[in-house]
Amino acid sequence: MGFIATGSTSFYSPFILARVMATMDHLTAGRVGWNIVTSSEDVAAQNYGMEALPPHDERYDRAEEFVQVVKALWDSWEPGAIVMNRETGHYADHTKVHRIDYRGKYHASRGPLNMPAGPQGHPVLCQAGGSPKGRDFAAKHANAIVATNPNVEKMAAYRADIRERAARHGRNPDDVKVLFHAAPIIAETTQEAQAAYHRIFGMDDPLQIEQTLAMTAAVTEIDFFRYDLDAPMPQDLKTNGHQSVLDDFMKRNEGKTLRESLGERLRLGPLLVGTVSEVADQMEDIVARTGGDGFLIRAETGLSHTRRYIDEICSGLAPELRRRGLIRSDYPNPLFKDNLLQF
Amino acid sequence: MTANPFHLAWFGAGGFGVKSWNKTWSGRGGVDWASPQLWVDVAQALERARFDYIIIEDSSYVPDAYGSNSKAYLSSATATPKMDPTVLAPIMAHLTSRIGIVPTLSVTEYHPYMLARKINTLDHMSQGRTGWNVVTSSSHRAAQNYGKDLLEEHDLRYDIADEFFDVSCRLWESWEPDAVTVDEQNGVWADYEKVHTIDFEGKFFKVRGPLNAPQSPQGRPVFTQAGGSPRGKRFAARTANSVISGVEGGVEAMKRFRDDIREQALAYGRDPNDVKVLFMASPVVGETDEEAQDKRKRQIAFAEAHPEIGLLHLSRHSGIDFAQFPLDEPIPDTATTNGHQQMLAQAIGKTPREFLRKSLSTMEFVGSPDTIAATMDEVMQEVGGDGFLIANFDLNRRYVSEIADGLVPALQRRGLTRTEYTHSHFRDNLLEF
């Protein structure tokens, strides 16, 4: 199994990030990935001595340089640099270990990395760009893109757009897997599943409302506590945070009340509710209509990361998908990236 | 008469990289260097021997100081490759239960928020057994990997360290100890009124806070430090729970060093007993004294046959290319450095070859376990405390076993080192005696 850790291009130094990822790639024998984020909250920036984050598009310009430095550091030891001659005591060949001498607008590093890259060379790169600039960055670098779309039409359009952008960057679109957020609600019977759905997304419980407002505020940097829950959703909000998330949230809920919108907000992905077999049908349909590439299961607030939920997915849903031949039944390759790009 | 009980710790010299790899007892060290298993085995052996802690040394550059290129370092796998110690530390912590785990992190390479967060995470994961070996870095090469042209000047680095230490402590204490209430009835996990911004604005850093995780079991980690220069000692006396020293000049110098640190700690309003000074030692253990002495002779003969290996370290730490000095002429006192002051001072006036003869340890401990235990007893009686930091540049499992299963039981039989961990937190054990 692969493990993907999130690291921000706004707060890390490229050298530390390259080194941490390479170390983890060694320790996992080639099963690590980096979820590239640019960060979206000014309060986070203030922990790192900045007044505010750079504007949205500049964050991606910085991220672009950051990724260039990191990749160059991973490539700074040529394959075969380690010769390990026991008799002569010659361990590594210094002519195969190179400085990178990177000097950009935002980042600089001399190099080389003080260790060879791990078994994958470059770990799996994962990204979640939603804005045009973010999508372009993701299409250029990522092996896996995670996307949040509430319905099949948007999912299909998003994937087609990413693949087109990847091709424009000279990449094989099949090397970029688009995985859609999904939070299936699974129960023994259809009725039980629908009852669970209402408990989670009904917005009857004040505590649930508060949690949802807090979570929404954390991502958008908009304090929704100021607005009337049963008045129409505001349509003119601006943020230096996740603007694409905020725009989507407003547009999607035009005409609805904030309370109704919050239910929608909690449900990040498509509606997947029912028995194991019903949910498998719904997922099969989505993949057939979007063209690929899979799902990123994410237990939302209310479901939360309980062992019970994970078991519903792993022991209930996954075996059904496997019986239908829709998901892998084994890992043919030792490296995470090779398995990801296998189909 | 015997010395008061003293502490043992281990210095993971050379960090998380290639350890012993082409010697008789290297095992598969050259191939398996990137696996955490050697370090897990070492930590478990040392826990069996009731060591207080293990430091994972670190630096973040491929050295090229000796001979002005990286050949000698990469050829001999000296000081490179080196992987990230904060990735290794949680694995070691997870597979042990009492020993302190101390990764090395530099104040000129990290931002305080990121460092405070990492250490806080590790202290949670290790349930209160995390330390931070505070270093300031000593090479321009490291600074250049982080986008700077040159490393800050020596004393300025310690000014940065002072402020870094202060802001980190504020972050570690930005959640009051009882901020996490876990009130399941009312759905309140944490009390936001007990989580505070720190709004720190110093000369070097500006940090809003709070940290985005609650206070860890120890609150602050255990601080270890190795400052040997006057400015470095001042920083250590103010901040460290354990000072590690490679001071030369035998027992008198060791005693002077410890007395000095204790006096300065007192001047900062601290209890001198809260600063444990541990002295570097690389005991050469044999079945008999003769065997151990033969082993030491072979070590010296090897070092003399390969002078460049010993000089690599001096060049790297001092930033001076020792390949330029003839092997048998005294190193001139005109040599200066912005790197490791203390090490250069020790080398001036000696020929490179003489310098090589000095062992890694401040004094030599060669003999059977009982002989070494008796010598350590005498040394500690004269110095006054607080113990030893064992180090070996050619780390293998056999050496660790000689110490953990040979020397330490001999020390324990004499009542000189701990036989149990009294407390569950690292700091409480360290400050127990």
PDB file of N, CA and C in Angstrom, chain B residues 297-366:
ATOM      1  N   LYS B 297      45.505  -1.056  19.422  1.00  0.00           N
ATOM      2  CA  LYS B 297      46.690  -0.894  18.567  1.00  0.00           C
ATOM      3  C   LYS B 297      46.323  -1.053  17.105  1.00  0.00           C
ATOM      4  N   ARG B 298      45.454  -2.006  16.829  1.00  0.00           N
ATOM      5  CA  ARG B 298      45.020  -2.207  15.434  1.00  0.00           C
ATOM      6  C   ARG B 298      44.232  -0.992  14.933  1.00  0.00           C
ATOM      7  N   GLN B 299      43.423  -0.411  15.812  1.00  0.00           N
ATOM      8  CA  GLN B 299      42.666   0.794  15.418  1.00  0.00           C
ATOM      9  C   GLN B 299      43.618   1.933  15.060  1.00  0.00           C
ATOM     10  N   ILE B 300      44.641   2.106  15.901  1.00  0.00           N
ATOM     11  CA  ILE B 300      45.596   3.197  15.665  1.00  0.00           C
ATOM     12  C   ILE B 300      46.371   2.955  14.373  1.00  0.00           C
ATOM     13  N   ALA B 301      46.788   1.690  14.169  1.00  0.00           N
ATOM     14  CA  ALA B 301      47.536   1.365  12.955  1.00  0.00           C
ATOM     15  C   ALA B 301      46.701   1.653  11.716  1.00  0.00           C
ATOM     16  N   PHE B 302      45.411   1.330  11.783  1.00  0.00           N
ATOM     17  CA  PHE B 302      44.524   1.570  10.645  1.00  0.00           C
ATOM     18  C   PHE B 302      44.394   3.069  10.386  1.00  0.00           C
ATOM     19  N   ALA B 303      44.198   3.833  11.465  1.00  0.00           N
ATOM     20  CA  ALA B 303      44.040   5.285  11.308  1.00  0.00           C
ATOM     21  C   ALA B 303      45.301   5.893  10.705  1.00  0.00           C
ATOM     22  N   GLU B 304      46.469   5.387  11.110  1.00  0.00           N
ATOM     23  CA  GLU B 304      47.718   5.945  10.583  1.00  0.00           C
ATOM     24  C   GLU B 304      47.953   5.554   9.137  1.00  0.00           C
ATOM     25  N   ALA B 305      47.436   4.390   8.758  1.00  0.00           N
ATOM     26  CA  ALA B 305      47.589   3.970   7.359  1.00  0.00           C
ATOM     27  C   ALA B 305      46.615   4.720   6.442  1.00  0.00           C
ATOM     28  N   HIS B 306      45.562   5.290   7.010  1.00  0.00           N
ATOM     29  CA  HIS B 306      44.555   6.013   6.215  1.00  0.00           C
ATOM     30  C   HIS B 306      44.341   7.406   6.795  1.00  0.00           C
ATOM     31  N   PRO B 307      45.373   8.244   6.705  1.00  0.00           N
ATOM     32  CA  PRO B 307      45.267   9.556   7.365  1.00  0.00           C
ATOM     33  C   PRO B 307      44.083  10.376   6.872  1.00  0.00           C
ATOM     34  N   GLU B 308      43.715  10.217   5.576  1.00  0.00           N
ATOM     35  CA  GLU B 308      42.666  11.099   5.045  1.00  0.00           C
ATOM     36  C   GLU B 308      41.335  10.873   5.759  1.00  0.00           C
ATOM     37  N   ILE B 309      41.071   9.644   6.208  1.00  0.00           N
ATOM     38  CA  ILE B 309      39.771   9.378   6.841  1.00  0.00           C
ATOM     39  C   ILE B 309      39.609  10.231   8.094  1.00  0.00           C
ATOM     40  N   GLY B 310      40.663  10.290   8.905  1.00  0.00           N
ATOM     41  CA  GLY B 310      40.572  11.096  10.114  1.00  0.00           C
ATOM     42  C   GLY B 310      40.472  12.586   9.821  1.00  0.00           C
ATOM     43  N   LEU B 311      41.169  13.023   8.790  1.00  0.00           N
ATOM     44  CA  LEU B 311      41.190  14.458   8.482  1.00  0.00           C
ATOM     45  C   LEU B 311      39.892  14.946   7.839  1.00  0.00           C
ATOM     46  N   LEU B 312      39.126  13.998   7.275  1.00  0.00           N
ATOM     47  CA  LEU B 312      37.865  14.384   6.652  1.00  0.00           C
ATOM     48  C   LEU B 312      36.970  15.092   7.648  1.00  0.00           C
ATOM     49  N   HIS B 313      36.938  14.559   8.861  1.00  0.00           N
ATOM     50  CA  HIS B 313      36.041  15.116   9.875  1.00  0.00           C
ATOM     51  C   HIS B 313      36.478  16.517  10.271  1.00  0.00           C
ATOM     52  N   LEU B 314      37.775  16.667  10.467  1.00  0.00           N
ATOM     53  CA  LEU B 314      38.271  17.984  10.863  1.00  0.00           C
ATOM     54  C   LEU B 314      38.001  19.012   9.771  1.00  0.00           C
ATOM     55  N   SER B 315      38.201  18.645   8.527  1.00  0.00           N
ATOM     56  CA  SER B 315      37.951  19.576   7.423  1.00  0.00           C
ATOM     57  C   SER B 315      36.478  19.951   7.368  1.00  0.00           C
ATOM     58  N   ARG B 316      35.622  18.950   7.513  1.00  0.00           N
ATOM     59  CA  ARG B 316      34.184  19.197   7.411  1.00  0.00           C
ATOM     60  C   ARG B 316      33.727  20.133   8.520  1.00  0.00           C
ATOM     61  N   HIS B 317      34.175  19.864   9.743  1.00  0.00           N
ATOM     62  CA  HIS B 317      33.690  20.668  10.872  1.00  0.00           C
ATOM     63  C   HIS B 317      34.292  22.065  10.886  1.00  0.00           C
ATOM     64  N   SER B 318      35.545  22.164  10.467  1.00  0.00           N
ATOM     65  CA  SER B 318      36.209  23.461  10.562  1.00  0.00           C
ATOM     66  C   SER B 318      36.003  24.281   9.299  1.00  0.00           C
ATOM     67  N   GLY B 319      35.623  23.634   8.216  1.00  0.00           N
ATOM     68  CA  GLY B 319      35.506  24.347   6.957  1.00  0.00           C
ATOM     69  C   GLY B 319      36.861  24.637   6.325  1.00  0.00           C
ATOM     70  N   ILE B 320      37.913  24.068   6.879  1.00  0.00           N
ATOM     71  CA  ILE B 320      39.269  24.293   6.349  1.00  0.00           C
ATOM     72  C   ILE B 320      39.731  23.023   5.641  1.00  0.00           C
ATOM     73  N   ASP B 321      40.360  23.211   4.499  1.00  0.00           N
ATOM     74  CA  ASP B 321      40.817  22.058   3.731  1.00  0.00           C
ATOM     75  C   ASP B 321      42.129  21.527   4.308  1.00  0.00           C
ATOM     76  N   PHE B 322      42.060  20.501   5.111  1.00  0.00           N
ATOM     77  CA  PHE B 322      43.275  19.971   5.729  1.00  0.00           C
ATOM     78  C   PHE B 322      44.125  19.163   4.756  1.00  0.00           C
ATOM     79  N   ALA B 323      43.610  18.947   3.554  1.00  0.00           N
ATOM     80  CA  ALA B 323      44.427  18.288   2.543  1.00  0.00           C
ATOM     81  C   ALA B 323      45.611  19.177   2.163  1.00  0.00           C
ATOM     82  N   GLN B 324      45.511  20.492   2.466  1.00  0.00           N
ATOM     83  CA  GLN B 324      46.574  21.420   2.059  1.00  0.00           C
ATOM     84  C   GLN B 324      47.787  21.380   2.993  1.00  0.00           C
ATOM     85  N   PHE B 325      47.652  20.845   4.206  1.00  0.00           N
ATOM     86  CA  PHE B 325      48.765  20.855   5.166  1.00  0.00           C
ATOM     87  C   PHE B 325      49.582  19.569   5.058  1.00  0.00           C
ATOM     88  N   PRO B 326      50.917  19.693   4.992  1.00  0.00           N
ATOM     89  CA  PRO B 326      51.741  18.480   5.011  1.00  0.00           C
ATOM     90  C   PRO B 326      51.465  17.698   6.297  1.00  0.00           C
ATOM     91  N   LEU B 327      51.487  16.384   6.168  1.00  0.00           N
ATOM     92  CA  LEU B 327      51.072  15.514   7.275  1.00  0.00           C
ATOM     93  C   LEU B 327      51.910  15.687   8.542  1.00  0.00           C
ATOM     94  N   ASP B 328      53.186  16.071   8.350  1.00  0.00           N
ATOM     95  CA  ASP B 328      54.060  16.088   9.524  1.00  0.00           C
ATOM     96  C   ASP B 328      54.569  17.479   9.891  1.00  0.00           C
ATOM     97  N   GLU B 329      53.863  18.504   9.457  1.00  0.00           N
ATOM     98  CA  GLU B 329      54.232  19.854   9.888  1.00  0.00           C
ATOM     99  C   GLU B 329      53.095  20.426  10.727  1.00  0.00           C
ATOM    100  N   PRO B 330      53.453  21.200  11.776  1.00  0.00           N
ATOM    101  CA  PRO B 330      52.421  21.727  12.659  1.00  0.00           C
ATOM    102  C   PRO B 330      51.424  22.611  11.910  1.00  0.00           C
ATOM    103  N   ILE B 331      50.163  22.506  12.253  1.00  0.00           N
ATOM    104  CA  ILE B 331      49.115  23.338  11.654  1.00  0.00           C
ATOM    105  C   ILE B 331      49.296  24.761  12.184  1.00  0.00           C
ATOM    106  N   PRO B 332      49.415  25.748  11.281  1.00  0.00           N
ATOM    107  CA  PRO B 332      49.765  27.102  11.723  1.00  0.00           C
ATOM    108  C   PRO B 332      48.630  27.766  12.510  1.00  0.00           C
ATOM    109  N   ASP B 333      49.007  28.642  13.437  1.00  0.00           N
ATOM    110  CA  ASP B 333      47.964  29.307  14.229  1.00  0.00           C
ATOM    111  C   ASP B 333      47.297  30.447  13.465  1.00  0.00           C
ATOM    112  N   THR B 334      47.681  30.604  12.177  1.00  0.00           N
ATOM    113  CA  THR B 334      47.013  31.610  11.346  1.00  0.00           C
ATOM    114  C   THR B 334      45.697  31.060  10.778  1.00  0.00           C
ATOM    115  N   ALA B 335      45.473  29.760  10.926  1.00  0.00           N
ATOM    116  CA  ALA B 335      44.235  29.160  10.405  1.00  0.00           C
ATOM    117  C   ALA B 335      43.034  29.669  11.200  1.00  0.00           C
ATOM    118  N   THR B 336      41.980  30.076  10.498  1.00  0.00           N
ATOM    119  CA  THR B 336      40.761  30.531  11.179  1.00  0.00           C
ATOM    120  C   THR B 336      39.562  29.844  10.557  1.00  0.00           C
ATOM    121  N   THR B 337      38.429  29.931  11.233  1.00  0.00           N
ATOM    122  CA  THR B 337      37.223  29.292  10.709  1.00  0.00           C
ATOM    123  C   THR B 337      35.979  29.974  11.228  1.00  0.00           C
ATOM    124  N   ASN B 338      34.902  29.909  10.422  1.00  0.00           N
ATOM    125  CA  ASN B 338      33.581  30.337  10.887  1.00  0.00           C
ATOM    126  C   ASN B 338      32.782  29.103  11.315  1.00  0.00           C
ATOM    127  N   GLY B 339      33.463  27.956  11.310  1.00  0.00           N
ATOM    128  CA  GLY B 339      32.785  26.711  11.678  1.00  0.00           C
ATOM    129  C   GLY B 339      33.032  26.360  13.123  1.00  0.00           C
ATOM    130  N   HIS B 340      33.503  25.159  13.333  1.00  0.00           N
ATOM    131  CA  HIS B 340      33.645  24.566  14.643  1.00  0.00           C
ATOM    132  C   HIS B 340      34.893  25.114  15.341  1.00  0.00           C
ATOM    133  N   GLN B 341      34.727  26.149  16.178  1.00  0.00           N
ATOM    134  CA  GLN B 341      35.864  26.840  16.809  1.00  0.00           C
ATOM    135  C   GLN B 341      36.717  25.905  17.673  1.00  0.00           C
ATOM    136  N   GLN B 342      36.004  25.129  18.490  1.00  0.00           N
ATOM    137  CA  GLN B 342      36.712  24.337  19.483  1.00  0.00           C
ATOM    138  C   GLN B 342      37.608  23.287  18.820  1.00  0.00           C
ATOM    139  N   MET B 343      37.099  22.700  17.752  1.00  0.00           N
ATOM    140  CA  MET B 343      37.873  21.657  17.093  1.00  0.00           C
ATOM    141  C   MET B 343      39.135  22.224  16.442  1.00  0.00           C
ATOM    142  N   LEU B 344      39.009  23.395  15.841  1.00  0.00           N
ATOM    143  CA  LEU B 344      40.185  24.010  15.229  1.00  0.00           C
ATOM    144  C   LEU B 344      41.224  24.348  16.292  1.00  0.00           C
ATOM    145  N   ALA B 345      40.760  24.905  17.413  1.00  0.00           N
ATOM    146  CA  ALA B 345      41.677  25.270  18.496  1.00  0.00           C
ATOM    147  C   ALA B 345      42.485  24.058  18.958  1.00  0.00           C
ATOM    148  N   GLN B 346      41.829  22.920  18.967  1.00  0.00           N
ATOM    149  CA  GLN B 346      42.512  21.706  19.421  1.00  0.00           C
ATOM    150  C   GLN B 346      43.548  21.223  18.414  1.00  0.00           C
ATOM    151  N   ALA B 347      43.385  21.587  17.153  1.00  0.00           N
ATOM    152  CA  ALA B 347      44.279  21.069  16.116  1.00  0.00           C
ATOM    153  C   ALA B 347      45.520  21.931  15.912  1.00  0.00           C
ATOM    154  N   ILE B 348      45.386  23.238  16.170  1.00  0.00           N
ATOM    155  CA  ILE B 348      46.489  24.165  15.898  1.00  0.00           C
ATOM    156  C   ILE B 348      47.720  23.793  16.739  1.00  0.00           C
ATOM    157  N   GLY B 349      48.884  23.815  16.073  1.00  0.00           N
ATOM    158  CA  GLY B 349      50.123  23.488  16.767  1.00  0.00           C
ATOM    159  C   GLY B 349      50.499  22.027  16.658  1.00  0.00           C
ATOM    160  N   LYS B 350      49.500  21.187  16.382  1.00  0.00           N
ATOM    161  CA  LYS B 350      49.799  19.769  16.177  1.00  0.00           C
ATOM    162  C   LYS B 350      50.004  19.528  14.679  1.00  0.00           C
ATOM    163  N   THR B 351      50.714  18.462  14.354  1.00  0.00           N
ATOM    164  CA  THR B 351      50.757  18.078  12.942  1.00  0.00           C
ATOM    165  C   THR B 351      49.481  17.306  12.662  1.00  0.00           C
ATOM    166  N   PRO B 352      49.049  17.289  11.387  1.00  0.00           N
ATOM    167  CA  PRO B 352      47.848  16.498  11.082  1.00  0.00           C
ATOM    168  C   PRO B 352      47.961  15.061  11.585  1.00  0.00           C
ATOM    169  N   ARG B 353      49.152  14.481  11.473  1.00  0.00           N
ATOM    170  CA  ARG B 353      49.309  13.086  11.896  1.00  0.00           C
ATOM    171  C   ARG B 353      49.116  12.934  13.406  1.00  0.00           C
ATOM    172  N   GLU B 354      49.666  13.902  14.149  1.00  0.00           N
ATOM    173  CA  GLU B 354      49.465  13.851  15.598  1.00  0.00           C
ATOM    174  C   GLU B 354      47.986  13.974  15.951  1.00  0.00           C
ATOM    175  N   PHE B 355      47.336  14.863  15.216  1.00  0.00           N
ATOM    176  CA  PHE B 355      45.921  15.094  15.503  1.00  0.00           C
ATOM    177  C   PHE B 355      45.111  13.819  15.295  1.00  0.00           C
ATOM    178  N   LEU B 356      45.521  13.056  14.276  1.00  0.00           N
ATOM    179  CA  LEU B 356      44.832  11.804  13.978  1.00  0.00           C
ATOM    180  C   LEU B 356      44.922  10.811  15.127  1.00  0.00           C
ATOM    181  N   ARG B 357      46.048  10.882  15.859  1.00  0.00           N
ATOM    182  CA  ARG B 357      46.262   9.870  16.892  1.00  0.00           C
ATOM    183  C   ARG B 357      45.278  10.030  18.036  1.00  0.00           C
ATOM    184  N   LYS B 358      44.769  11.251  18.164  1.00  0.00           N
ATOM    185  CA  LYS B 358      43.832  11.465  19.272  1.00  0.00           C
ATOM    186  C   LYS B 358      42.580  10.627  18.987  1.00  0.00           C
ATOM    187  N   SER B 359      42.142   9.978  20.001  1.00  0.00           N
ATOM    188  CA  SER B 359      40.949   9.142  19.821  1.00  0.00           C
ATOM    189  C   SER B 359      39.742  10.056  19.770  1.00  0.00           C
ATOM    190  N   LEU B 360      38.612   9.527  19.343  1.00  0.00           N
ATOM    191  CA  LEU B 360      37.372  10.292  19.326  1.00  0.00           C
ATOM    192  C   LEU B 360      36.995  10.691  20.752  1.00  0.00           C
ATOM    193  N   SER B 361      37.373   9.852  21.714  1.00  0.00           N
ATOM    194  CA  SER B 361      36.953  10.107  23.091  1.00  0.00           C
ATOM    195  C   SER B 361      37.843  11.154  23.740  1.00  0.00           C
ATOM    196  N   THR B 362      37.333  11.764  24.816  1.00  0.00           N
ATOM    197  CA  THR B 362      38.117  12.743  25.541  1.00  0.00           C
ATOM    198  C   THR B 362      39.228  12.047  26.303  1.00  0.00           C
ATOM    199  N   MET B 363      38.986  10.823  26.694  1.00  0.00           N
ATOM    200  CA  MET B 363      40.063  10.025  27.275  1.00  0.00           C
ATOM    201  C   MET B 363      39.829   8.583  26.879  1.00  0.00           C
ATOM    202  N   GLU B 364      40.880   7.793  26.954  1.00  0.00           N
ATOM    203  CA  GLU B 364      40.752   6.435  26.448  1.00  0.00           C
ATOM    204  C   GLU B 364      40.289   5.488  27.533  1.00  0.00           C
ATOM    205  N   PHE B 365      39.365   4.626  27.174  1.00  0.00           N
ATOM    206  CA  PHE B 365      38.927   3.554  28.067  1.00  0.00           C
ATOM    207  C   PHE B 365      39.173   2.248  27.323  1.00  0.00           C
ATOM    208  N   VAL B 366      40.251   1.561  27.706  1.00  0.00           N
ATOM    209  CA  VAL B 366      40.629   0.339  26.999  1.00  0.00           C
ATOM    210  C   VAL B 366      40.801  -0.774  28.027  1.00  0.00           C
TER     211      VAL B 366
END
